[in-house]
Amino acid sequence: MRYGRFDDTNREYIITRPDTPLPWVNYLGTEAFFGIISNTAGGYSFYRDARLRRLTRYRYNNVPMDVGGRYIYLRDAASGEFWSPSWQPTRCNLESYVCRHGLSYTIIGSTYLGIAAQTCYFVPLGENLEIWQATITNLRETAASLSVFSAIEFALWDAWDDATNYQRNLSTGEVEIEDGVIYHKTEYRERRDHFAYFACSEPLVGFDTQREAFLGPYAGWDRPQAVERDQMSNSIAHGWFPIGSHHVRLVLPPGESHSIIFLLGYHQNPPDQKFDPPHSQTINKVTVRPIISRYLDPHHVQAAFNALRARWSELLNVIQVETPDEHTNRMVNIWNAYQCMVTFNLSRSASMFEAGVSRGIGFRDSNQDLLGCVHMMPERARERILDIATTQIEDGGAYHQYQPLTKRGNDAIGSNFNDDPLWLVLSVAAYLKETGDWAILDVPVQFENRPGTEAPLYEHLRRSLRYTLARLGPHGLPLIGRADWNDCLNLNTFSEEPGESFQTAANRESGIAESIFIAGLFVLAAKELAQIATHRGNSADREWILEASNEMARAVASYGWDGEWFLRAYDAFGEPIGSHRCEEGQIFIEPQGMCLMAGLGLDDGRAAQALRSVHDRLATPHGIILQQPAYSRYYLHLGEISSYPPGFKENAGIFCHTNPWIMIAETIAGSGDRAFDYYQRLNPSVRESISEIHRCEPYVYAQMVAGRDAPSHGEAKNSWLTGTAAWNYVAITQWILGIRPTYDGLEIAPAIPSNWAGFTARRTFRGATYRIVVVRDGPGNAISLTVNGQPIEGTVVCLPPQNQEIEIKAVLR
Ligand code: GLC
Ligand code: GLC
């Protein structure tokens, strides 16, 4: 069953009923000002950091879900009836409803009582404000007399404090009103130099800024007293709950439309110019007024909207493909690329499943997110790499997370997730392959944000490898530390205390628990760094790195193979995890994917055997399960993984992030059919037709789909902010379609399904445009390439001089 449909031409998903199984959300903003918006206008906005600079309030734990948003109410003067054109919060029985989630904008429209209302929400490029442009049309045969109300609830900036510290917060709220603009300035009197504003393009009949005045005692957002009575109080919030609400009246002749613009923005003043006049407590509005008047002008709004759409076309045009499969085309050309940008921007901070208060930017997460969008915005990738590297610790270790606002490592979570540093090598390698910007390696980068500790980025990468080598266990395999990629495999935690963090508690530093996954990741990262060293002419580095990598490969070969698949780990007692000898958790997906991507087991039949085992034991129609059999009870020595009921999350859920590793491994092993089959099992667009089972948005990947041990097998959770986005994008574009940046040029090495006749693609790479035509002339993956009509050796097309058009023909046999 579907709740909408794709509109590929407009790059939109069109939701045709408001009561989707969960709020189906989208994101506004592309740079610094962001918002999350549901298909019923729920959600909230923030500047840079969902926790520390929250503009508007949202209630995650609410019933019904999704309360708090960018609401508009309409009231018909003749009947006194009022409604929300976005359905929520009044939930009237709308006569028609449509929500179009596009790339960084959302348009929600509906009709009720012969009045059509459509609101377009977006953030103009380069601005710290969001626009709601509401167009109201009278479809009746008689004139309509209407009231329009806007409504938002301000958050008092720090979202965590906002949700908990009432004894203080209920006394701090402050606003100002000037020319109909509502300014929210809580704490501006003291240490803040920023404020929010909420403006409206029309003359106001009234306004409210105190929640109780607007809603009335004991009333909810579904029935504001001011709307019911058509009468605002012009309230000024002093403490309690500052809100912003404008009241506009319209008389619309039959058939006529009127457009109203609302602006919600964030603005900062220099600390010494906060007030105007200087010794007052009044906000200095000199620099914000021109911004407000600019965007209350519909011409500027239209131009900004066009610019946003043009920007997305430009970004997506870096790769466009045309394959025989519409789901692939749609995901590659539009939605997966879009999701990659959103995950890059927001990491794991703000979604329907991430409350925007707990997590900063993950070290491993961001390095992986970057893999999916470095081709679209290399400059921002460069900046991100340097930010991440600056949080690295001198011994090569990494803070597990850092705060986007301060860009500093988060002490509360700390370090010792022993896979973390290695991901930096992979992101830098991807950046170099895409851009050829070798100079980045010489940029001086601090450790732990400490001036005076600068070392070239290249040195950071060396230390990442050395960090692993300095922490080897009894089998010569990497010690796992608090956890590796699988945050929930906590082999040194031994937690018996309810509520204790599995990731940060370490009740036993065994010095024994080892990870085969990190071993694979090490080999993969070492191979990259060896190539980078070679490129820099540093043969000494190249040598020790390859030596270390071979040594690690030998350790995996001797102690990391279980007979039919790679082992997962050794626990704190030196016993294997992910072995046929275990009662539960006999086979894990992660080491199969990672070891194969690192090239382990390719020449001794183990790779093929591991892939068979994955297929036979872990694959389901809804994707590949993380491990089997599920843990049926809590194991003190395994930690969080065994805390989840069977089939959920890391305990035998389909943890989607890992599936593309197997797809990539299948292409390396030569099976385009298998790879593509797995790709389709998770492809959100394929799953659209089972939306009643999948339940999350059909246009983006979710972190998890319930595994076969769960009663809700096939149900997705944790949509949007997941490494699944980047890795699926890499798997389909670079490995299945096989268009792969390398240090020396663009490689064309598809491993597509045997029943595809071929595909075409356009890829911009290092300033040149490649037009690629792949034709199948036999069932295999053997490739012959011609470049501008000339046959070439191998699969890598050398770098062209700038700005050239290059025609590539690849024949597969
Ligand atoms: C979450 C985390 C990620 C981790 C994964 C597996 O997605 O953000 O860092 O690797 O879970 O535990
Ligand atoms: C929880 C999640 C896991 C995540 C970890 C770190 O354990 O289940 O997926 O990676 O938290 O925040």
GROMACS .gro file of C-alpha atoms and ligand atoms in nm, residues 359 364 400-401 487-488 503 640 644 649-650 655 703, ligand 2:
model
   25
  359ARG     CA    1   2.439   1.345   1.989
  364ARG     CA    2   3.315   0.763   1.232
  400HIS     CA    3   3.381   0.969   1.935
  401GLN     CA    4   3.177   1.285   1.880
  487ASP     CA    5   2.849   0.053   1.904
  488CYS     CA    6   2.658  -0.216   2.082
  503GLN     CA    7   2.940   0.299   2.539
  640GLU     CA    8   2.415  -0.353   2.447
  644TYR     CA    9   1.764  -0.540   2.238
  649LYS     CA   10   1.874  -0.288   1.605
  650GLU     CA   11   2.212  -0.452   1.646
  655PHE     CA   12   2.105  -0.285   1.017
  703GLN     CA   13   1.896   0.281   0.973
  815GLC     C1   14   2.267   0.304   2.075
  815GLC     C2   15   2.220   0.261   1.940
  815GLC     C3   16   2.331   0.246   1.849
  815GLC     C4   17   2.413   0.371   1.855
  815GLC     C5   18   2.459   0.396   1.997
  815GLC     C6   19   2.551   0.516   2.016
  815GLC     O1   20   2.342   0.205   2.128
  815GLC     O2   21   2.149   0.142   1.944
  815GLC     O3   22   2.283   0.219   1.722
  815GLC     O4   23   2.518   0.362   1.768
  815GLC     O5   24   2.349   0.415   2.073
  815GLC     O6   25   2.482   0.633   2.034
   0.00000   0.00000   0.00000
